[in-house]
XYZ file of C-alpha atoms in Angstrom:
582
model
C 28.197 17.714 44.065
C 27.102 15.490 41.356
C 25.928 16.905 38.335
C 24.997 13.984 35.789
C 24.853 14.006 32.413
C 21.943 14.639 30.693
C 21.588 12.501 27.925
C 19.154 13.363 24.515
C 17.947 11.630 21.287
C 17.147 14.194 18.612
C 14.733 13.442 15.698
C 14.658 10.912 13.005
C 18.291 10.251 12.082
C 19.779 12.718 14.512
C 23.153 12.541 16.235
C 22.777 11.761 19.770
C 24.220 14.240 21.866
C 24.683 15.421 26.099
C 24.269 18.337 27.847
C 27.757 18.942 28.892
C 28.482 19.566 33.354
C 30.069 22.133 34.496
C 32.914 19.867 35.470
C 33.339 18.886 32.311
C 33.448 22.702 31.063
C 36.328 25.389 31.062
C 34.698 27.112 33.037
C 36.152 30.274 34.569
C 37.116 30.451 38.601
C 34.484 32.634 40.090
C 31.646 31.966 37.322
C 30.632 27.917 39.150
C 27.556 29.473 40.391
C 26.552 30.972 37.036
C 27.795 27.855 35.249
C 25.399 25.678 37.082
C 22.399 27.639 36.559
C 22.993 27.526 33.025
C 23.561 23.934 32.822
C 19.993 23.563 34.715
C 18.428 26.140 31.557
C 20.288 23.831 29.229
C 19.027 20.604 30.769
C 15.482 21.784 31.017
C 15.834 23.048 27.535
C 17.495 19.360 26.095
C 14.898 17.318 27.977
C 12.791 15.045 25.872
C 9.350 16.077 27.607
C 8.882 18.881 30.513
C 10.553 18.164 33.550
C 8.976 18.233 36.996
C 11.344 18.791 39.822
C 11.678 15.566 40.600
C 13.249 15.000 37.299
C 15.708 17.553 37.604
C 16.863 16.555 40.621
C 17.758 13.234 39.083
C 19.126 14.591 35.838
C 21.221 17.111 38.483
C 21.849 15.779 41.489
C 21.778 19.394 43.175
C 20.241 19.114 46.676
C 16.770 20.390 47.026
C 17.695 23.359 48.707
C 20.056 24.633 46.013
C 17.346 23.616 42.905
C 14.634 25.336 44.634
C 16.563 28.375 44.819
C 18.434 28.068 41.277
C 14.942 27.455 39.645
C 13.136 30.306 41.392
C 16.231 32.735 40.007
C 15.406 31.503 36.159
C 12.091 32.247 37.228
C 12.381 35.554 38.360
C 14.602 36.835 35.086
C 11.924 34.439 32.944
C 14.613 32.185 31.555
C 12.014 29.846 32.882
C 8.186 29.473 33.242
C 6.366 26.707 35.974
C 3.317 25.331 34.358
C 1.183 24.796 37.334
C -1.038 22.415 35.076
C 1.643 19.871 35.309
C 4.019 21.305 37.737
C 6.614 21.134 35.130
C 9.033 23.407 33.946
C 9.966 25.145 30.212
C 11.815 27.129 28.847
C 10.920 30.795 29.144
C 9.701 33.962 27.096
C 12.977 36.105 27.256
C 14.902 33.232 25.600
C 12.394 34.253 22.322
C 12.693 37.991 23.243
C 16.324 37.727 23.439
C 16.543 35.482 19.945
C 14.779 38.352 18.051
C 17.517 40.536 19.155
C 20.000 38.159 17.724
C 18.753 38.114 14.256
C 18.058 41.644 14.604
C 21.780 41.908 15.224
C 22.480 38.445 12.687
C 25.519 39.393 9.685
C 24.063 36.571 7.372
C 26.875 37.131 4.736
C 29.222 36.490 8.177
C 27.433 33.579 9.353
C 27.123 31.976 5.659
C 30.738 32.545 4.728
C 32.257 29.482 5.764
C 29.601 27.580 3.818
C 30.161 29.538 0.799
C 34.058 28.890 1.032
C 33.444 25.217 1.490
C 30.651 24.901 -1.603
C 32.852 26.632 -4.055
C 35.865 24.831 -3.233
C 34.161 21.503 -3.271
C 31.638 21.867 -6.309
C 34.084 23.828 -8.200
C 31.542 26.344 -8.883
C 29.658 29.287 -7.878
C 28.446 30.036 -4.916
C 26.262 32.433 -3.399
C 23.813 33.910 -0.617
C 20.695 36.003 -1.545
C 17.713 37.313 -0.348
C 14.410 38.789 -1.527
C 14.449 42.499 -1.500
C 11.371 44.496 -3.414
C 9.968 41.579 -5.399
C 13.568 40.285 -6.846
C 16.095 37.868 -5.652
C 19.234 40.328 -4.651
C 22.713 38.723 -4.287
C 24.288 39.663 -0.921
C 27.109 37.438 -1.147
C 29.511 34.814 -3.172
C 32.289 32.721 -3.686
C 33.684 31.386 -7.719
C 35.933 28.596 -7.890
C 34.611 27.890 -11.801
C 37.588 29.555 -13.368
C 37.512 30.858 -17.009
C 34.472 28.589 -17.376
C 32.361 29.261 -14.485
C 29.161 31.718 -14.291
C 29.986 34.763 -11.526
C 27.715 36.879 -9.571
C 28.220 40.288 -8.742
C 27.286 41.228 -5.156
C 24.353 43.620 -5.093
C 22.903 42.371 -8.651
C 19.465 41.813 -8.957
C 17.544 38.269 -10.672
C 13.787 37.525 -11.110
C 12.071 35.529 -8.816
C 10.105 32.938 -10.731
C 13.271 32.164 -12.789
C 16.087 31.329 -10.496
C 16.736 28.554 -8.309
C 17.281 31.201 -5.052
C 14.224 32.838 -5.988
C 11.772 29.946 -6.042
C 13.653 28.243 -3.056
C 12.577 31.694 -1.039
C 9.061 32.235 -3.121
C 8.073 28.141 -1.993
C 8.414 28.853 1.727
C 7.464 31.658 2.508
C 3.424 32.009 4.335
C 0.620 31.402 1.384
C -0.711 35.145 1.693
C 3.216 36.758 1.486
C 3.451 33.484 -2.059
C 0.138 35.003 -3.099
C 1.209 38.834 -3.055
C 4.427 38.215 -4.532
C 3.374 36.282 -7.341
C 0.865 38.792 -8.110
C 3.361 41.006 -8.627
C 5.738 39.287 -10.650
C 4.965 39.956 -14.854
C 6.349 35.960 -15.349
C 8.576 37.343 -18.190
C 10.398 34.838 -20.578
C 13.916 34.562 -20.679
C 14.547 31.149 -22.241
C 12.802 28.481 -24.255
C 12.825 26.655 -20.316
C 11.466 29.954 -18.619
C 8.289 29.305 -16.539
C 5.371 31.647 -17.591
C 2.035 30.172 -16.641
C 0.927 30.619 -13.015
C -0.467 26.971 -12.716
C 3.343 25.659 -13.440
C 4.811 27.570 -11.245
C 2.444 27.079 -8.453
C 3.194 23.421 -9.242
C 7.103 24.289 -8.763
C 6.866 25.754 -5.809
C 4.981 22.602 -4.315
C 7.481 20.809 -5.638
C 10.411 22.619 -3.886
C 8.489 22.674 -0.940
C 8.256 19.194 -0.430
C 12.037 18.176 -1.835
C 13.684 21.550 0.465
C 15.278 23.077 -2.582
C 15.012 24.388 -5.879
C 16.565 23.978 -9.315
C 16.434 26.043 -12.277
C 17.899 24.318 -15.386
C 18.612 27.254 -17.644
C 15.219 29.110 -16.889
C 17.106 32.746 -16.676
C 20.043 32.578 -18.514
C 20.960 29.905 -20.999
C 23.319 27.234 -20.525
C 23.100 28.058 -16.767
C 21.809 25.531 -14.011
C 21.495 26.585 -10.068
C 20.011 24.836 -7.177
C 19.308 26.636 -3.993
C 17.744 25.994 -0.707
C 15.943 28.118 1.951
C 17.730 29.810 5.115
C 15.313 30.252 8.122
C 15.629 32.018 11.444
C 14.367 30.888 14.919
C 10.871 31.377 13.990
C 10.702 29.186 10.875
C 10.628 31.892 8.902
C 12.763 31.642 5.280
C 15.426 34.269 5.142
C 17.515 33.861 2.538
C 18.822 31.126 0.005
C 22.341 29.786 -0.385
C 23.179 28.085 -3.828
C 24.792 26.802 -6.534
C 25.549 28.266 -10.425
C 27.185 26.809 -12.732
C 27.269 25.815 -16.538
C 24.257 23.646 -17.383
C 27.076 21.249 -19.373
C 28.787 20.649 -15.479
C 25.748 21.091 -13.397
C 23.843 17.937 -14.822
C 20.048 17.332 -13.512
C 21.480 14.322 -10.959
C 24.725 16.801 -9.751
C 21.916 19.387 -9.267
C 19.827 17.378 -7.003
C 23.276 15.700 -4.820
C 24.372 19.010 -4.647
C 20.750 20.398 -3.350
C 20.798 17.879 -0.707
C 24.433 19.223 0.588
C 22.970 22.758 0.073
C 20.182 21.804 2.634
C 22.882 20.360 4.819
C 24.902 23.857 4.335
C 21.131 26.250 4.956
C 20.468 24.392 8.199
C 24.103 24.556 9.417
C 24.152 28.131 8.564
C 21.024 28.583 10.626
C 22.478 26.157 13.628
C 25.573 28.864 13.554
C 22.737 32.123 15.480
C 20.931 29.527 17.756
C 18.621 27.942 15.210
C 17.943 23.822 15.460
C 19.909 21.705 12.859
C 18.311 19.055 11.727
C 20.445 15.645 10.888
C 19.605 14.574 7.252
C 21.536 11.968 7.000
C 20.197 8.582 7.968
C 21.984 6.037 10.558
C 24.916 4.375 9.734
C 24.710 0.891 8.065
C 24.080 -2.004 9.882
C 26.714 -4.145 10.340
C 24.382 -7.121 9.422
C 24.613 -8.660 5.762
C 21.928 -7.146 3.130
C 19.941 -10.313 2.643
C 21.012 -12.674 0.002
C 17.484 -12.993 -1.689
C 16.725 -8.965 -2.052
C 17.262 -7.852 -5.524
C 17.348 -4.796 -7.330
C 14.685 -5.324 -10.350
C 15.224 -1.819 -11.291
C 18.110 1.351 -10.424
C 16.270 3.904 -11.737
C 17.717 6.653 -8.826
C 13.962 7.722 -8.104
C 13.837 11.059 -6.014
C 10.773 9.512 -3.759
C 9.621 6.344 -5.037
C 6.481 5.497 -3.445
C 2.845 4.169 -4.130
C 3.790 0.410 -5.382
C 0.521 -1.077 -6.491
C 0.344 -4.424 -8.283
C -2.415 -4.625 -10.976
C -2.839 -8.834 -10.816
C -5.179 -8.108 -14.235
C -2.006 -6.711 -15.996
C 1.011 -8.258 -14.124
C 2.838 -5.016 -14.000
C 3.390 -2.727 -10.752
C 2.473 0.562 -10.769
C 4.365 3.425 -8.871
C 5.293 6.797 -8.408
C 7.794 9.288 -7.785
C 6.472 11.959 -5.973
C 9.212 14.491 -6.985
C 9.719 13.630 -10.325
C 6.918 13.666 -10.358
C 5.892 10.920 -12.543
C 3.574 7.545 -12.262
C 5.485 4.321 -13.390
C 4.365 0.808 -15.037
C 7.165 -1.651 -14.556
C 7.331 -5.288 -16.343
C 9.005 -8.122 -13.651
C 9.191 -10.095 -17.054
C 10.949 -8.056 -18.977
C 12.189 -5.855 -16.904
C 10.746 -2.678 -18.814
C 9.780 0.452 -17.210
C 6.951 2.814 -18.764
C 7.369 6.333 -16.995
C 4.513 9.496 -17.537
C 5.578 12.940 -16.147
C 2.700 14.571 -14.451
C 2.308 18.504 -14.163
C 1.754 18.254 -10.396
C 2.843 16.133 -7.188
C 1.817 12.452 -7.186
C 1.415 10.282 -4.424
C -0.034 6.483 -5.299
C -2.084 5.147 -8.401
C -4.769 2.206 -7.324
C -6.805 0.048 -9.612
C -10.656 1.193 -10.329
C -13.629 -1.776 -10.623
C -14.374 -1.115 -14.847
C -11.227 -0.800 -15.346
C -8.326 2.613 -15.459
C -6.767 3.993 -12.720
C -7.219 6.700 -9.719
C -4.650 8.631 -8.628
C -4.121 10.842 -5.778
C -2.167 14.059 -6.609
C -1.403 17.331 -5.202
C -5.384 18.072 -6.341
C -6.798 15.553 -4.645
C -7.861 12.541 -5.603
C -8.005 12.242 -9.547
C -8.761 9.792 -12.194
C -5.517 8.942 -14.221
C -5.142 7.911 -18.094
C -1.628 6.045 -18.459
C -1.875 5.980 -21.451
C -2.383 9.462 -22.241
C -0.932 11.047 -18.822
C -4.800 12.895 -18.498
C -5.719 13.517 -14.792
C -9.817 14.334 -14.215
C -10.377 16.127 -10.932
C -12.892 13.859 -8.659
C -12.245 14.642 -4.927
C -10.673 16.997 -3.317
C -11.315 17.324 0.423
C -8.326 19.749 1.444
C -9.164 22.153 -1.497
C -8.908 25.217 0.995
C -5.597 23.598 2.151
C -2.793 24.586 -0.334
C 0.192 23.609 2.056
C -1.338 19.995 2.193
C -0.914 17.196 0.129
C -1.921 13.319 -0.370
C 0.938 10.562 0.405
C 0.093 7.190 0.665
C -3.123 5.774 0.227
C -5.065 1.851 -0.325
C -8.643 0.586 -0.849
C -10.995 -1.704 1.457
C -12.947 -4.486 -0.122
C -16.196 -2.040 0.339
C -14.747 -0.273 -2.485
C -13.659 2.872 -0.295
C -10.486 4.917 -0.988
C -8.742 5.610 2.511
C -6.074 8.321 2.314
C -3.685 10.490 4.569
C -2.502 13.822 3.341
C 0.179 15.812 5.005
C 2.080 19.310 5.099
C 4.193 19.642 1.890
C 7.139 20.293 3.776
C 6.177 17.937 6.847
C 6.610 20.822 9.247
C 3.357 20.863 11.071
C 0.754 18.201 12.207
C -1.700 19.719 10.113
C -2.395 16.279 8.307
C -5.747 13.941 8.263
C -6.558 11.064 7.168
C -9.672 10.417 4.899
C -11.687 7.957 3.396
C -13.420 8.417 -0.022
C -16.601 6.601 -1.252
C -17.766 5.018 -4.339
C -20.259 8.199 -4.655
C -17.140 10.797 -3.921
C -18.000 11.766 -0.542
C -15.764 11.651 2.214
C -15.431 11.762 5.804
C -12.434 12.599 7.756
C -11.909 9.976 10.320
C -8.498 11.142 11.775
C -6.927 14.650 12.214
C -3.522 16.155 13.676
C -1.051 13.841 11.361
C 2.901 15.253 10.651
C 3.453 12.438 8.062
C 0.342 10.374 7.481
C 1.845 7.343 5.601
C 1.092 3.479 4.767
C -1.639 1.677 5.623
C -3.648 -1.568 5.213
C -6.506 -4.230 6.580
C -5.573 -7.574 8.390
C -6.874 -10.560 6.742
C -10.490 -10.381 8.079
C -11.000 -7.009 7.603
C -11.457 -5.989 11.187
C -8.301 -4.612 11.864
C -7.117 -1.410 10.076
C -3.117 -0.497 10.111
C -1.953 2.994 10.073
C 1.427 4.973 10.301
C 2.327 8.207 11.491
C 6.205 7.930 10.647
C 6.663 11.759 12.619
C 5.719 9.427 15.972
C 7.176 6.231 15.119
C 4.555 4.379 15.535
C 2.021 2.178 13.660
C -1.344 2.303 14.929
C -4.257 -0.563 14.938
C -8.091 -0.146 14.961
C -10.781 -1.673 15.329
C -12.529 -1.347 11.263
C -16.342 -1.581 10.437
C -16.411 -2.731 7.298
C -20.158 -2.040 6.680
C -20.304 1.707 8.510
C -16.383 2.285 7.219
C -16.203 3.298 10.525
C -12.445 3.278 12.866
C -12.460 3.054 16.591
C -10.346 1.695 19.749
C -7.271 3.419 18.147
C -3.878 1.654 20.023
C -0.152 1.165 19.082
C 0.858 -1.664 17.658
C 4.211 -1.013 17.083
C 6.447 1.983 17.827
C 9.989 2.467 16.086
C 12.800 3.765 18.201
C 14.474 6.634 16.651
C 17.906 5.621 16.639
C 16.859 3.213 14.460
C 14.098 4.684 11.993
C 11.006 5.455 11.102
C 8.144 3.268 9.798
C 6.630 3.951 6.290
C 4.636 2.172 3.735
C 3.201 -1.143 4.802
C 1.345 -4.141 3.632
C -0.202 -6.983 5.369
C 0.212 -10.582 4.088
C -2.195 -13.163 4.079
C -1.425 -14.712 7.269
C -2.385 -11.299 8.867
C 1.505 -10.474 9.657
C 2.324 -6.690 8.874
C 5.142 -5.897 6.583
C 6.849 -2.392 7.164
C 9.170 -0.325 5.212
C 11.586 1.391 7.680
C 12.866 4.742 6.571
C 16.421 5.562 7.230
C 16.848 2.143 8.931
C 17.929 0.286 5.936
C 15.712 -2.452 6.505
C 11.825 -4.233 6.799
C 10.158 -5.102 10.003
C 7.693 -8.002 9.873
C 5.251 -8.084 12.927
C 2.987 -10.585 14.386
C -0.346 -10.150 14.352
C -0.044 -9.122 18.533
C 2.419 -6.624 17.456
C 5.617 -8.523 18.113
C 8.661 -8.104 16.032
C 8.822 -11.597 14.001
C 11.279 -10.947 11.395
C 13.925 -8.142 9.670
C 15.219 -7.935 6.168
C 18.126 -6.060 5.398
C 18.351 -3.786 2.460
C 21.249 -2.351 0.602
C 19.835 1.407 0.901
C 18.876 3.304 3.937
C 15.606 4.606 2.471
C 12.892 1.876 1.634
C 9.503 3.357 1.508
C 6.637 1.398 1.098
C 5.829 -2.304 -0.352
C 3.168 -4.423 -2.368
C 2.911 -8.347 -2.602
C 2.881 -9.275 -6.523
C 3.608 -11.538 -9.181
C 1.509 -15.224 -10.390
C 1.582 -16.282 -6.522
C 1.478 -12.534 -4.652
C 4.988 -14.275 -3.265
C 6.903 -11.107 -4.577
C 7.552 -8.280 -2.198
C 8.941 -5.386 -4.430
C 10.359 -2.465 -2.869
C 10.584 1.037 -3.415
C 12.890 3.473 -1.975
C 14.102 7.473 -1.984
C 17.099 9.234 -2.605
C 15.466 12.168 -1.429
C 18.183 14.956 0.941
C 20.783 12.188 1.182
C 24.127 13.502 0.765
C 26.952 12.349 -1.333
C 28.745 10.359 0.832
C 25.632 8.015 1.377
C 24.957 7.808 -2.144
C 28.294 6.585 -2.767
C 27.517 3.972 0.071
C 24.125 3.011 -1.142
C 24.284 3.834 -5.040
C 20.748 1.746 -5.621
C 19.055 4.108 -3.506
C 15.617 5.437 -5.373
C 15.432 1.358 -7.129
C 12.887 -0.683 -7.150
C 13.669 -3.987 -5.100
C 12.006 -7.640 -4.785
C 12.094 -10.155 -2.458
C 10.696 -13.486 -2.782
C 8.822 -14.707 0.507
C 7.337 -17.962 1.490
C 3.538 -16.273 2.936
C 1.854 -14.962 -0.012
C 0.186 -11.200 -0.043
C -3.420 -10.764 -0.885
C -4.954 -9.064 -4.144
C -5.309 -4.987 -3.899
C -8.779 -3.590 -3.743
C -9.899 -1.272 -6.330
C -12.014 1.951 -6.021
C -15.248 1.513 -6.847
C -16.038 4.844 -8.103
């Protein structure tokens, strides 16, 4: 009987992986019949879309006899459910019923152990599992390996939530009505100079762990002690617990916070993987083994979380960007090489030029008008004001004068995204909905074609653009992005109407013909460029940015430049940036 492999891609960055025969299992004499029916739930389970029979049959190679009769078996115990919409097959019911009684049953301190023993030995630190229990953060397990030196928890003691790094990891994902009751709750007390105390900052923190996956404290409870922690969830999505990191603020420097927050995440999801959760690769592919290209050139390592936003202000001859997590919006001098950085209270996105003069910038609040000069934001737009979870990422003008904008879930979990376009006057109209990560975007030449990315799908779409109405229509894919090798981000068209692409994890730019054909690939020396702007005297410089963002240690070590700002000189010049005309 020939039972094939059944071969799977996970998501962006994941490990490929097979569904593993029954030949090619121990399995017991007397279990082949069992073995083979759960190879067909795992196979239905592992397959990319739902499978009709046909499909199984070819993924299998079990006669038609003995699939009929295996499937109608999963059937009858509801492993399995037949969509009769489709005539395909899924998974079943009982699989969730059955998963409750798991973490019904789940020892968390028994499934986190090994992590704990592995974090403590390699940070040299504190490490330790907690959960929220009556309104605090209550340890329920740890591991020291800081010596004389090092900061220990007891088991069973009890912290604050708004203070620690394990409570705001659990208090940033948990549902917005559970975040709401809690916070009412908690009296905000001081505890150090660092503490946070007003509601609007803390709000702003929480965003902020939401969209990075962890949370740091840096002496907010007890000082000269740091902690970064990250969020456990079950099967349901559901945040658990935290597993983290304490140590002495003197060790546990801001930049060994955040490397070791990315391993923590690495650690949380494993943890999770360990009672039937998903893990979730967050490493990108390996390196290509082609050469970085000779002419790319890092203008600036400044080890940016999430650089994003580049926008090129011809009027000034600087480039403006931001760092969503820092978060902060940058003005950076080619000519001297000078960087001007202004910390902003909440989540930034992109900064774009305004006709008058100043800037607009589009924030966690919407779209807002920005003061460098004085870091003052002034509320404007906000179309997603009844949608806390959401936020802005990248965004451009049209000649009109229109902003056009895509927002997204801060923690990119749900396709609860949309993309809008502002006027002049500060109205708006939504002209697409149902976007995981709605990211760059840009006009062709003539201004008939509109460019847009939704990096979840891997594609980039084209449509047809009104430029009088502002208007999008005959939606199609113009390019789509195999996983294995990334996922497109921030784009810019140059003036020859050939679309530049940043693509995430895939250490490298795509430039495509105007018919959607690959033309041309630059190779960068970090795996995480996300979005580009033609600049300088002649628009013939292509700067960079690019993200640190959950890469681990031993990628940072590869790719040490990773959150710089790059250039690239190219012979096709860009075209100017729009400005909002509001």
């Amino acid at each position: 009987m020939d039972l094939r492999a059944h071969d799977r891609r996970g998501g962006a960055g994941a490990d490929e992986a097979r569904v593993l025969t029954p030949g090619e299992r121990d399995v017991p004499t007397g279990a082949a019949a069992l073995a083979k029916g759960l190879y067909l739930l795992d196979v239905i389970g592992e397959a990319p879309a739902p499978p009709r029979f046909r499909d199984l049959q070819v993924a299998t190679g079990l006669p038609k006899g003995t699939l009929a009769r295996m499937l109608n078996t999963l059937l009858t115990f509801r492993l399995i459910r037949h969509e009769e919409s489709d005539n395909t097959y899924r998974l079943g019911h009982r699989l969730f019923e059955l998963a409750h009684r798991v973490w019904e049953s789940f020892d968390l301190r028994g499934a986190g152990a090994p992590a704990l023993d592995r974090l403590a030995e390699e940070t040299r630190e504190t490490a330790a599992l907690c959960s929220i229990d009556n309104g605090e953060v209550l340890y329920i397990d740890q591991r020291s390996r800081g010596g004389p030196y090092g900061f220990r928890i007891e088991i069973g003691r009890r912290a604050p939530l708004h203070c620690t790094a394990g409570g705001k990891a659990l208090l940033a994902f948990v549902q917005p009505h559970e975040q709401r009751a809690l916070v009412d709750r908690l009296k905000l007390e001081r505890f150090t100079e660092t503490t946070i105390t007003e509601e609007e900052a803390l709000a702003a923190d929480l965003a902020l762990t939401r969209a990075r996956g962890y949370a740091v404290s840096q002496e907010e409870h007890v000082a000269g002690v740091a902690s970064v922690a990250a969020p456990i969830f079950d099967h349901t999505g559901r945040a658990v617990a935290a597993i983290g990191v304490f140590g002495p603020s003197s060790r546990l420097t801001r930049e060994r916070l955040h490397t070791t927050g990315r391993d923590l995440m690495a650690a949380a999801r494993q943890i999770s993987g360990n009672v039937g959760a998903t893990q979730m690769n967050i490493s990108p592919a390996p390196r290509s083994a082609r050469p970085v290209d000779p002419n790319v050139q890092c203008v600036l390592p400044w080890g940016a979380h999430l650089a994003e936003g580049p926008y090129w202000s011809a009027g000034e001859q600087r480039l403006y960007w931001v760092d969503i997590l820092a978060p902060s919006v940058n003005r950076f001098d080619p000519a001297t090489g000078n960087n001007e950085e202004v910390t902003l209270p909440r989540l930034v996105s992109a900064v774009l030029g305004r006709r008058g003069g100043g800037l607009v910038a589009l924030t966690q609040e919407g779209l807002e008008a920005f003061d460098f000069a004085s870091g003052r934001l002034t509320r404007l737009a906000d179309p997603e004001a009844d949608i806390p979870d959401n936020r802005f990422n990248d965004g451009k003008c049209d000649r009109q004068g229109r902003l056009w904008a895509g927002t997204m879930r801060l923690d990119a979990s749900r396709a609860s995204g949309a993309l809008y376009a502002i006027s002049p006057d500060l109205s708006w109209q939504r002209q697409e909905s149902g976007l995981t990560v709605a990211n760059g975007l840009d006009w062709s030449p003539d201004g008939r074609s509109f460019y847009f990315v939704d990096s979840a799908h891997g594609r980039i779409y084209a449509y047809d653009f009104d430029a009088a109405a502002g208007t999008l229509a005959n939606r199609r894919v113009f390019a789509e992005i195999d996983k294995a090798a990334g996922r497109p981000d921030g784009l810019a068209v140059d003036a020859e109407g050939f679309v530049w692409c940043a693509i995430w994890d895939g250490w490298c730019l795509h430039r495509y013909a105007p018919d959607g054909r690959l033309a041309g690939e630059v190779w960068l020396p970090v795996p995480r460029p996300t979005s580009l702007a033609f600049g300088g005297l002649d628009f013939k410089t292509l700067f960079i940015t690019s993200a640190r963002i959950r890469l681990p240690s031993r990628v940072l070590a590869e790719a040490p430049f990773s959150g710089g700002l790059f250039t690239l000189p190219v012979d096709v010049p860009g075209l100017p940036a729009a400005e909002f005309g509001g």
